[in-house]
Coordinates of C-alpha atoms and ligand atoms in Angstrom, one line a residue:
M213 CA 0.4 0.0 0.1
A214 CA 1.4 3.7 -1.0
I215 CA 1.9 5.5 1.8
V216 CA 1.0 9.0 -0.2
T217 CA -2.2 8.5 -2.3
P218 CA -3.0 11.3 -4.8
I219 CA -7.1 11.8 -4.1
E220 CA -9.4 12.8 -6.9
V221 CA -10.5 15.6 -7.1
A222 CA -12.9 18.7 -9.7
P223 CA -10.9 20.5 -12.4
G224 CA -9.0 23.3 -11.0
A225 CA -9.3 22.2 -7.3
R226 CA -5.9 22.3 -5.3
R227 CA -4.6 18.6 -5.6
R228 CA -4.7 16.2 -2.1
I229 CA -2.9 13.7 -0.7
R230 CA -4.1 10.7 1.8
L231 CA -1.4 10.0 4.2
A232 CA -1.3 6.3 5.9
S233 CA 1.2 5.4 8.5
P234 CA 4.3 3.7 7.5
A235 CA 3.7 1.2 11.1
T236 CA -0.1 0.4 10.5
L237 CA -0.9 1.4 6.7
D238 CA -3.9 2.5 8.3
T239 CA -5.1 6.3 6.9
I240 CA -4.2 8.7 8.7
D241 CA -4.5 12.5 7.5
E242 CA -5.3 14.3 3.9
I243 CA -2.8 17.3 2.9
E244 CA -3.9 20.5 0.5
V245 CA -1.0 21.3 -1.9
A246 CA 0.1 24.2 -2.3
S247 CA 0.3 25.5 -5.5
R248 CA 2.2 27.5 -8.0
E249 CA -0.2 30.8 -7.0
D250 CA 0.2 29.5 -2.5
V251 CA 3.9 30.4 -2.9
A252 CA 4.1 33.0 -4.8
R253 CA 1.6 35.0 -2.3
A254 CA 3.7 33.8 -0.1
L255 CA 6.5 34.9 -1.2
A256 CA 5.4 38.4 -1.4
A257 CA 4.3 37.7 3.1
A258 CA 7.5 37.6 2.7
R259 CA 9.2 40.1 0.9
A260 CA 7.0 42.4 2.6
A261 CA 7.7 41.1 6.1
Q262 CA 11.6 40.2 5.4
P263 CA 12.9 44.1 5.6
A264 CA 11.6 45.2 9.4
W265 CA 13.0 41.6 11.1
A266 CA 16.6 42.4 9.0
A267 CA 16.4 46.0 11.2
T268 CA 15.7 44.4 14.5
P269 CA 18.2 43.9 15.8
V270 CA 20.0 40.6 16.9
A271 CA 19.3 40.2 19.8
E272 CA 15.2 40.7 19.8
R273 CA 15.2 38.0 16.6
A274 CA 17.2 36.3 19.4
K275 CA 14.1 36.0 21.8
V276 CA 11.5 34.8 19.5
L277 CA 14.3 31.6 19.2
W278 CA 14.2 31.5 23.1
R279 CA 10.3 31.6 23.3
A280 CA 10.2 28.7 20.9
L281 CA 12.8 27.4 23.3
Q282 CA 10.5 27.4 25.9
I283 CA 7.6 26.4 23.9
L284 CA 8.6 23.5 23.0
L285 CA 10.6 22.2 26.1
A286 CA 6.7 22.8 28.2
R287 CA 5.1 20.7 24.7
Q288 CA 7.5 17.8 24.4
D289 CA 4.8 14.8 24.1
E290 CA 2.5 16.5 21.6
F291 CA 5.6 17.3 19.6
I292 CA 6.4 14.0 19.8
E293 CA 3.4 12.4 19.0
V294 CA 2.8 14.4 15.7
I295 CA 6.0 13.2 14.3
Q296 CA 6.0 9.6 15.4
R297 CA 2.4 8.8 13.9
E298 CA 3.5 10.2 10.7
S299 CA 7.2 8.6 10.4
G300 CA 6.0 5.3 12.9
K301 CA 9.6 6.2 15.0
P302 CA 10.4 5.4 18.1
R303 CA 9.6 7.6 21.3
T304 CA 13.4 7.6 21.8
D305 CA 14.4 8.6 17.9
A306 CA 11.7 11.3 18.0
L307 CA 13.0 12.7 21.8
M308 CA 17.3 12.8 21.0
I309 CA 16.9 12.8 16.8
E310 CA 14.7 15.2 16.3
L311 CA 13.6 17.4 19.2
F312 CA 16.7 17.6 21.8
A313 CA 18.9 18.6 18.6
A314 CA 15.8 21.5 17.7
C315 CA 16.2 22.5 20.8
D316 CA 19.8 22.6 21.2
S317 CA 19.9 24.5 17.7
L318 CA 17.2 26.6 19.4
A319 CA 19.4 27.4 21.8
H320 CA 23.0 27.9 20.4
F321 CA 21.8 30.1 17.9
A322 CA 19.8 32.1 19.9
K323 CA 23.3 32.6 22.5
R324 CA 26.2 32.8 19.6
A325 CA 24.3 34.6 16.5
G326 CA 24.9 37.7 18.1
R327 CA 28.4 37.4 17.9
M328 CA 29.1 35.3 14.9
L329 CA 26.9 38.0 12.3
R330 CA 28.5 41.0 14.5
P331 CA 29.8 43.3 12.2
R332 CA 33.7 43.2 12.0
R333 CA 37.5 44.8 11.5
Q334 CA 39.0 43.6 9.2
P335 CA 43.0 44.5 9.6
L336 CA 44.2 45.4 5.7
H337 CA 47.4 44.4 4.7
G338 CA 50.7 45.9 3.2
V339 CA 50.5 49.6 3.1
L340 CA 46.3 49.5 2.2
R341 CA 46.6 49.0 6.2
F342 CA 47.6 52.8 6.8
V343 CA 45.1 54.3 4.7
K344 CA 42.0 52.4 4.2
K345 CA 39.4 50.4 6.9
L346 CA 37.7 47.2 6.2
T347 CA 34.7 46.5 7.6
L348 CA 32.8 42.9 6.8
V349 CA 29.3 43.8 7.5
P350 CA 26.6 40.4 7.1
R351 CA 23.3 41.5 5.5
P352 CA 20.2 39.3 5.2
L353 CA 20.3 37.6 1.6
G354 CA 15.8 38.3 1.4
V355 CA 13.7 35.0 1.4
I356 CA 15.1 31.2 1.8
G357 CA 13.7 28.3 0.7
V358 CA 13.9 25.6 2.7
I359 CA 13.3 22.0 1.0
S360 CA 13.3 18.9 3.4
P361 CA 13.3 15.2 3.5
W362 CA 11.0 12.5 6.1
N363 CA 13.6 11.2 7.5
G364 CA 14.0 13.7 10.3
P365 CA 11.0 15.5 9.4
F366 CA 11.1 18.2 11.9
V367 CA 14.8 18.4 13.5
L368 CA 15.7 19.5 9.8
S369 CA 12.8 22.0 9.2
I370 CA 13.8 23.9 12.0
N371 CA 17.6 23.8 12.0
P372 CA 18.2 25.7 9.0
T373 CA 14.8 27.9 9.4
V374 CA 16.4 28.5 12.7
Q375 CA 19.5 29.8 11.4
A376 CA 17.8 32.0 8.9
L377 CA 15.6 33.8 10.9
I378 CA 17.8 34.5 13.2
A379 CA 20.2 36.1 10.4
G380 CA 17.5 38.6 9.4
N381 CA 15.9 36.1 6.4
A382 CA 12.0 35.3 5.8
V383 CA 11.6 31.0 5.1
L384 CA 9.0 29.5 3.2
L385 CA 9.6 25.9 4.2
K386 CA 8.2 23.0 2.3
P387 CA 8.8 19.8 4.0
S388 CA 8.6 16.3 2.8
E389 CA 4.9 15.2 1.7
V390 CA 5.2 11.9 3.8
T391 CA 5.8 13.8 6.8
P392 CA 3.6 17.1 6.4
R393 CA 2.5 17.9 9.9
S394 CA 5.9 17.0 11.8
G395 CA 6.9 19.8 8.8
A396 CA 3.9 21.7 9.7
L397 CA 5.2 21.9 13.3
V398 CA 7.7 24.4 13.1
G399 CA 4.9 27.5 11.6
K400 CA 3.1 27.0 14.6
L401 CA 6.4 27.3 16.7
F402 CA 7.3 30.2 15.4
A403 CA 3.9 31.4 15.2
E404 CA 3.1 31.0 19.2
A405 CA 6.3 32.3 19.6
G406 CA 5.5 35.6 18.3
L407 CA 7.6 35.7 15.0
P408 CA 6.4 38.6 12.9
E409 CA 3.1 37.2 10.3
G410 CA 5.0 36.4 7.1
L411 CA 8.1 35.5 7.8
L412 CA 7.5 32.4 7.7
T413 CA 5.1 30.0 5.4
V414 CA 4.8 26.6 5.6
L415 CA 4.2 25.0 2.1
L416 CA 2.6 21.4 2.5
G417 CA 3.0 20.0 -1.1
D418 CA 5.3 17.0 -2.7
G419 CA 8.3 17.4 -5.5
E420 CA 5.6 20.6 -7.5
T421 CA 5.3 22.8 -4.7
G422 CA 9.1 22.1 -4.3
A423 CA 9.8 22.6 -7.7
A424 CA 7.4 26.3 -7.5
L425 CA 9.6 27.0 -4.9
V426 CA 12.8 27.0 -5.9
E427 CA 12.0 28.5 -9.4
A428 CA 9.6 31.4 -7.3
G429 CA 12.1 33.4 -6.9
V430 CA 13.7 33.6 -3.5
D431 CA 17.0 34.4 -2.4
K432 CA 18.8 31.1 -1.4
V433 CA 17.9 27.2 -1.4
S434 CA 18.2 24.9 1.8
F435 CA 18.3 21.5 0.1
T436 CA 17.8 18.6 2.7
G437 CA 17.5 15.2 0.3
S438 CA 18.2 12.6 -2.2
V439 CA 21.3 13.0 -4.9
S440 CA 18.6 13.0 -8.0
T441 CA 16.1 15.8 -6.5
G442 CA 19.5 17.6 -4.9
R443 CA 20.7 17.4 -8.9
K444 CA 17.3 19.0 -10.3
V445 CA 16.9 21.4 -7.2
A446 CA 21.5 22.3 -8.4
E447 CA 20.2 23.1 -12.1
A448 CA 17.4 25.1 -11.5
C449 CA 19.5 27.4 -8.9
A450 CA 22.2 27.5 -11.3
R451 CA 19.5 28.7 -13.8
Q452 CA 18.8 31.5 -12.0
L453 CA 22.6 32.0 -10.5
L454 CA 20.9 31.6 -6.9
P455 CA 22.9 29.9 -4.0
C456 CA 22.4 26.7 -2.3
T457 CA 23.1 24.0 0.0
L458 CA 22.4 20.6 -0.9
E459 CA 23.1 18.2 2.1
L460 CA 22.2 14.7 0.3
G461 CA 22.9 10.8 0.6
G462 CA 25.6 9.4 1.8
K463 CA 27.6 5.6 2.8
D464 CA 29.4 6.2 5.4
P465 CA 32.2 3.6 6.5
M466 CA 33.5 2.7 9.6
V467 CA 36.7 1.9 10.2
V468 CA 37.4 -0.9 13.5
C469 CA 41.2 -0.9 14.8
A470 CA 43.0 -4.7 16.0
D471 CA 43.6 -1.6 19.5
V472 CA 40.0 -1.4 19.4
D473 CA 37.2 -1.4 22.6
L474 CA 34.7 -4.8 21.3
D475 CA 32.0 -4.1 23.3
R476 CA 31.8 -0.1 22.2
A477 CA 32.9 -0.5 18.8
A478 CA 30.2 -3.3 18.7
G479 CA 27.6 -1.0 20.6
G480 CA 28.4 2.0 18.4
A481 CA 27.8 0.1 14.9
V482 CA 24.9 -1.7 16.1
A483 CA 23.6 2.5 17.3
G484 CA 25.0 3.7 14.0
A485 CA 23.1 1.3 11.7
F486 CA 20.0 0.9 12.9
F487 CA 19.1 4.2 15.0
N488 CA 16.1 5.5 12.9
A489 CA 16.2 2.7 11.7
G490 CA 19.0 3.1 9.3
Q491 CA 17.4 6.2 7.6
I492 CA 19.9 8.8 8.4
C493 CA 21.7 10.5 6.3
F494 CA 24.9 10.1 8.0
S495 CA 24.3 6.2 9.4
T496 CA 26.7 3.8 9.3
E497 CA 26.0 1.7 6.5
R498 CA 29.4 -0.7 5.6
V499 CA 32.1 -1.2 8.9
Y500 CA 35.8 -2.4 7.2
V501 CA 37.0 -4.5 10.3
V502 CA 40.7 -5.5 10.6
D503 CA 40.6 -9.5 10.2
S504 CA 42.4 -10.1 13.6
V505 CA 39.1 -8.9 15.7
A506 CA 36.5 -9.1 13.0
E507 CA 34.9 -12.6 14.5
E508 CA 34.6 -11.4 18.2
F509 CA 33.0 -8.0 16.6
T510 CA 31.1 -9.9 14.1
R511 CA 29.6 -11.7 17.4
R512 CA 28.6 -9.0 19.2
V513 CA 27.2 -6.8 16.7
V514 CA 24.6 -10.0 15.6
E515 CA 24.5 -10.3 19.2
R516 CA 23.3 -6.9 19.9
A517 CA 21.1 -6.6 16.2
R518 CA 18.8 -9.4 17.2
A519 CA 18.1 -8.2 21.3
L520 CA 16.2 -5.0 19.1
R521 CA 13.1 -4.6 19.3
Q522 CA 10.3 -4.1 16.7
A523 CA 6.8 -2.8 16.8
T524 CA 4.3 -0.2 16.5
E525 CA 3.9 1.4 20.3
G526 CA 4.8 1.0 23.4
E527 CA 8.2 0.0 24.4
F528 CA 10.3 -0.3 21.2
D529 CA 13.9 -0.2 19.2
V530 CA 13.3 0.0 15.8
G531 CA 10.9 1.6 13.5
P532 CA 9.3 0.8 9.9
M533 CA 10.6 2.5 7.2
I534 CA 8.9 5.3 5.6
W535 CA 7.1 3.9 2.0
P536 CA 7.2 1.5 0.0
K537 CA 9.5 3.1 -2.1
Q538 CA 12.2 2.5 0.6
L539 CA 12.1 -0.7 1.5
E540 CA 12.0 -1.8 -2.0
I541 CA 15.7 -0.7 -1.9
V542 CA 16.7 -2.2 1.0
E543 CA 15.1 -4.9 -0.3
S544 CA 16.9 -5.4 -3.2
H545 CA 20.0 -4.1 -1.9
V546 CA 20.2 -7.7 0.2
A547 CA 19.1 -10.2 -2.4
D548 CA 21.3 -8.6 -5.1
A549 CA 24.1 -9.1 -1.9
V550 CA 22.8 -12.8 -1.2
A551 CA 23.1 -13.8 -5.2
K552 CA 27.0 -11.9 -4.7
G553 CA 27.7 -14.5 -1.7
A554 CA 27.1 -12.4 1.0
K555 CA 25.9 -14.4 4.0
V556 CA 23.0 -12.6 6.2
L557 CA 23.4 -13.4 9.7
C558 CA 20.5 -11.9 11.1
G559 CA 17.7 -10.5 9.9
G560 CA 17.5 -10.0 6.1
R561 CA 13.2 -10.0 5.7
R562 CA 10.7 -8.5 6.5
N563 CA 9.2 -8.3 9.8
P564 CA 6.3 -10.6 9.6
A565 CA 5.1 -10.5 12.5
L566 CA 4.2 -6.6 11.6
R567 CA 1.9 -4.9 9.2
G568 CA 3.8 -1.8 8.4
L569 CA 6.8 -1.6 6.6
F570 CA 8.9 -3.2 8.9
Y571 CA 12.8 -4.8 8.2
E572 CA 14.5 -6.5 10.2
P573 CA 17.5 -5.3 12.1
T574 CA 20.0 -7.5 9.2
V575 CA 23.7 -7.8 9.3
L576 CA 25.9 -9.3 6.7
A577 CA 29.0 -10.8 5.8
D578 CA 31.2 -12.2 3.1
V579 CA 30.0 -8.9 1.3
T580 CA 32.5 -6.7 -0.9
H581 CA 32.3 -3.7 -3.3
E582 CA 31.1 -5.5 -5.7
M583 CA 27.7 -5.3 -4.0
K584 CA 25.1 -2.7 -4.1
I585 CA 24.8 -3.1 -0.7
M586 CA 28.7 -1.7 -0.3
C587 CA 28.6 1.3 -3.6
E588 CA 24.8 2.7 -3.2
E589 CA 22.8 4.0 -0.1
T590 CA 20.7 1.8 1.6
F591 CA 18.6 3.7 3.9
G592 CA 17.7 0.7 6.0
P593 CA 18.6 -1.7 9.1
V594 CA 21.5 -3.1 7.3
L595 CA 24.8 -3.4 8.0
P596 CA 26.7 -5.4 5.6
I597 CA 30.8 -5.9 8.1
L598 CA 33.7 -6.3 5.5
R599 CA 36.8 -7.7 7.0
V600 CA 40.2 -6.5 5.7
R601 CA 44.1 -7.1 6.2
D602 CA 44.7 -4.2 7.9
E603 CA 44.1 0.0 8.3
D604 CA 45.7 0.2 5.4
E605 CA 43.0 -1.7 2.8
A606 CA 40.6 -0.3 5.8
V607 CA 41.0 3.1 4.5
R608 CA 41.3 2.8 0.1
L609 CA 38.2 0.7 1.4
A610 CA 36.2 3.3 2.8
N611 CA 37.2 6.0 0.1
D612 CA 35.5 3.8 -2.5
S613 CA 32.5 6.0 -2.7
R614 CA 31.0 8.6 -4.7
Y615 CA 29.0 9.9 -1.3
G616 CA 31.9 11.6 1.4
L617 CA 28.8 12.2 3.7
G618 CA 30.5 11.4 7.1
A619 CA 32.9 8.4 8.5
N620 CA 33.7 6.9 11.6
V621 CA 36.5 5.2 13.0
W622 CA 37.1 3.1 15.9
T623 CA 40.3 2.6 18.3
R624 CA 41.6 3.1 21.3
S625 CA 44.1 5.9 20.9
A626 CA 42.3 8.7 20.6
A627 CA 45.9 9.4 18.8
H628 CA 45.5 7.5 16.1
G629 CA 42.1 7.3 14.9
E630 CA 42.8 10.7 14.2
A631 CA 45.4 10.2 12.5
L632 CA 43.6 7.4 10.4
A633 CA 40.6 10.0 10.8
R634 CA 42.1 12.6 8.4
R635 CA 43.2 10.0 5.8
I636 CA 39.4 9.9 4.9
D637 CA 38.1 12.0 2.4
S638 CA 34.4 12.6 3.6
G639 CA 32.9 15.9 5.2
S640 CA 33.5 14.7 8.5
V641 CA 35.0 11.9 10.8
C642 CA 34.3 10.7 13.8
V643 CA 36.4 8.9 16.4
N644 CA 34.7 6.6 18.8
D645 CA 31.4 8.5 18.1
M646 CA 29.1 6.6 15.6
M647 CA 27.5 10.2 13.9
M648 CA 28.1 13.4 13.8
T649 CA 25.7 14.5 15.3
Y650 CA 23.9 17.7 15.7
G651 CA 24.9 18.5 19.1
A652 CA 28.1 19.4 17.5
F653 CA 26.5 22.9 15.7
E654 CA 30.5 24.9 15.9
A655 CA 30.9 21.6 13.6
P656 CA 30.7 22.4 9.5
F657 CA 28.5 19.7 8.1
G658 CA 28.2 19.4 4.4
G659 CA 29.5 16.3 2.1
R660 CA 31.5 15.7 -0.2
R661 CA 31.1 14.3 -3.7
E662 CA 27.3 13.4 -4.5
S663 CA 26.9 14.2 -0.4
G664 CA 26.8 17.6 -1.1
V665 CA 27.8 21.0 -1.8
G666 CA 28.0 23.3 0.9
S667 CA 26.7 23.0 4.8
V668 CA 24.4 23.6 7.6
N669 CA 25.9 24.4 11.0
G670 CA 29.0 26.3 12.4
P671 CA 29.4 30.1 11.8
D672 CA 30.3 29.9 7.9
A673 CA 27.0 28.3 7.7
L674 CA 25.3 30.8 8.8
L675 CA 27.0 33.6 7.2
G676 CA 25.9 31.6 4.5
Y677 CA 22.8 33.1 4.5
C678 CA 24.3 36.8 4.4
H679 CA 25.5 39.0 2.1
V680 CA 29.4 39.6 3.9
Q681 CA 29.4 43.2 2.4
P682 CA 33.3 44.5 2.6
I683 CA 33.2 48.5 3.2
L684 CA 36.2 50.0 2.7
T685 CA 36.6 53.4 3.5
D686 CA 39.4 55.9 2.7
R687 CA 40.7 57.0 5.9
M688 CA 42.8 60.1 4.2
G689 CA 38.6 61.2 2.8
G690 CA 39.4 60.1 -0.8
R691 CA 42.7 61.7 -1.3
A692 CA 44.4 58.4 -2.6
T693 CA 42.5 57.7 -5.3
S694 CA 41.1 61.8 -6.8
G695 CA 44.2 62.5 -8.3
H696 CA 43.5 58.9 -10.4
Y697 CA 43.6 60.6 -13.8
P698 CA 44.8 62.2 -15.6
Y699 CA 48.1 59.5 -16.1
S700 CA 51.2 60.7 -15.8
A701 CA 54.3 59.0 -17.1
A702 CA 56.8 59.9 -14.5
R703 CA 53.7 59.1 -12.0
D704 CA 53.8 55.7 -13.3
A705 CA 57.4 55.5 -12.7
G706 CA 57.0 56.3 -9.5
M707 CA 54.8 53.5 -9.0
Q708 CA 57.0 51.6 -10.3
K709 CA 60.0 52.2 -8.3
F710 CA 57.3 51.6 -5.1
M711 CA 56.4 47.9 -6.6
R712 CA 59.7 47.3 -6.5
F713 CA 59.9 48.3 -2.8
L714 CA 57.1 46.9 -2.0
W715 CA 57.6 43.0 -3.1
G716 CA 61.2 43.3 -3.8
T717 CA 63.3 44.2 -0.9
R718 CA 63.1 42.8 2.7
V719 CA 61.7 45.8 4.2
G720 CA 58.9 46.5 1.3
R721 CA 58.3 42.2 1.8
W722 CA 58.2 42.7 5.8
L723 CA 55.7 45.4 5.4
A724 CA 53.4 43.4 2.6
Ligands
NAD983 P1 14.2 13.4 -1.5 O1 14.8 14.3 -2.4 O2 13.3 12.6 -2.6 O3 12.6 14.6 -0.6 C1 13.4 15.9 -0.4 C2 12.0 17.2 -0.7 O4 12.7 17.3 -2.1 C3 11.6 16.3 -0.2 O5 9.8 17.3 -0.3 C4 10.5 16.9 -1.4 O6 8.9 16.9 -1.9 C5 11.2 18.0 -2.3 N1 11.3 17.3 -3.7 C6 10.9 16.5 -4.5 N2 11.2 16.9 -6.1 C7 11.6 18.0 -6.1 C8 12.0 19.0 -7.0 N3 12.1 18.4 -8.2 N4 12.1 19.8 -6.8 C9 12.7 20.4 -5.9 N5 12.0 19.8 -4.7 C10 11.7 18.7 -4.5 O7 14.2 13.1 -0.5 P2 13.7 12.0 0.6 O8 13.6 11.0 0.5 O9 12.5 13.0 1.5 O10 15.2 12.0 1.7 C11 15.8 10.7 1.9 C12 17.6 11.0 1.6 O11 17.8 13.0 1.6 C13 18.5 10.5 1.8 O12 18.8 10.4 0.4 C14 18.8 11.0 2.8 O13 20.4 10.8 2.8 C15 18.7 12.5 2.8 N6 19.0 13.3 3.5 C16 20.6 14.4 3.4 C17 20.8 14.8 4.9 C18 22.1 15.5 5.1 O14 22.3 16.8 6.0 N7 23.2 15.8 4.2 C19 19.7 14.9 6.2 C20 19.2 13.8 6.0 C21 18.7 13.3 4.4

């Protein structure tokens, strides 16, 4: 059964979509799809509201974020319920991935954005330092289009929205059609926190609404989703010369060294692979374990994976795949691996006890890079383990990927872990942790190669929602260039002499 089904409507009426729960397959909701005209109206409202917001001091903007945080803290259960209902994810996944990270994002940027966005003096080099003053002034871009996926439907909607808003922009947010109400929570939260009207509109809809948003005339697009849609967004942005950030898919490797604490590494592998049912862009999707510890590491991973519970309510550990498309990808990757010689150590099938889209936590051995499971994003609860001769082979195979989002390295020596991390060609690397958590907001988070362009988080990402305008002021009131014309041979000769002094003498180079 499809999770998203189009509903027949009268000609000329707005399109409608029916939604089912991935956990129970019961119908849970219906949404109206925002049209091109809706997007245009929202953009006009955003354009009207944004200048006053841009003129509001950052400390005042931050107060809205602090209020949103308090509302979120007070009403955690209500938010968790909406997210769980649409995604079927366990309560802990909703709490940790969505709410904890959202609260941290609100607090982090409310507290620190003032400093990050402050105009700053930039000392100049050479002789210019005596005659000019340079100030770098971050100015909001205007209206930001945020397009988010279903796997972290609340946090991946709110985090870019927080950053764009605190930087002085308005936002048009288009959450995934599979999890629209979790995205809509962001609009509700900010409205209750007192964000002035027009500054944030949530546009519910599918890819058509997303495409209309990209083409609507916004000033930047912040996209999180699949590589194939990311490519379309990038092409549309390139045509319009629009900046965009693309947070795309991953195939994160885990490297297990010979000196590892086996219990911790096995726990990290299981958390990295099965958290959110493996539906995280930086899930651990492949393991390279050094031969001497491979057997015992694998045994411990399988033991833990077998203990994970699946259910539709109450206490459980691993939720459903979000929609049939995703389940089919997982099934096809496992089938391809088995056909090419992989061994299923546990799982390897849909959960026969449940009606919804549950795939059992699966561990595979005897895998190779000829299998899809080691090369393409699976985005499901499957952990393939490959034995390697040594760490050099592990690094070589970890780097053999068209993706480059995250990676993790496990060893008892932090120094050794960091040295290995520097050899891995990915956006970020964790040592003795399974993922670059959203808690590390200081770290720029982004991918290399097909994993994306640009980054979220970190001061540079916040400044990415601004144009940093250099203002260069002549300290001599314009004397430096006002005598530019007419040209004279004598002045040219003087200039050449000056250049020889500046870059051709020791004193000059000291000044340069
Ligand atoms: P998706 O690309 O199918 O959809 C993402 C969003 O784009 C949705 O809101 C969708 O409606 C919209 N969309 C679809 N077609 C569009 C178009 N032509 N123009 C504009 N918008 C359009 O992705 P998904 O299946 O929802 O999400 C899963 C993917 O997201 C995985 O590949 C995962 O790795 C990736 N992801 C990446 C990160 C990261 O930070 N790198 C985080 C989470 C998820």
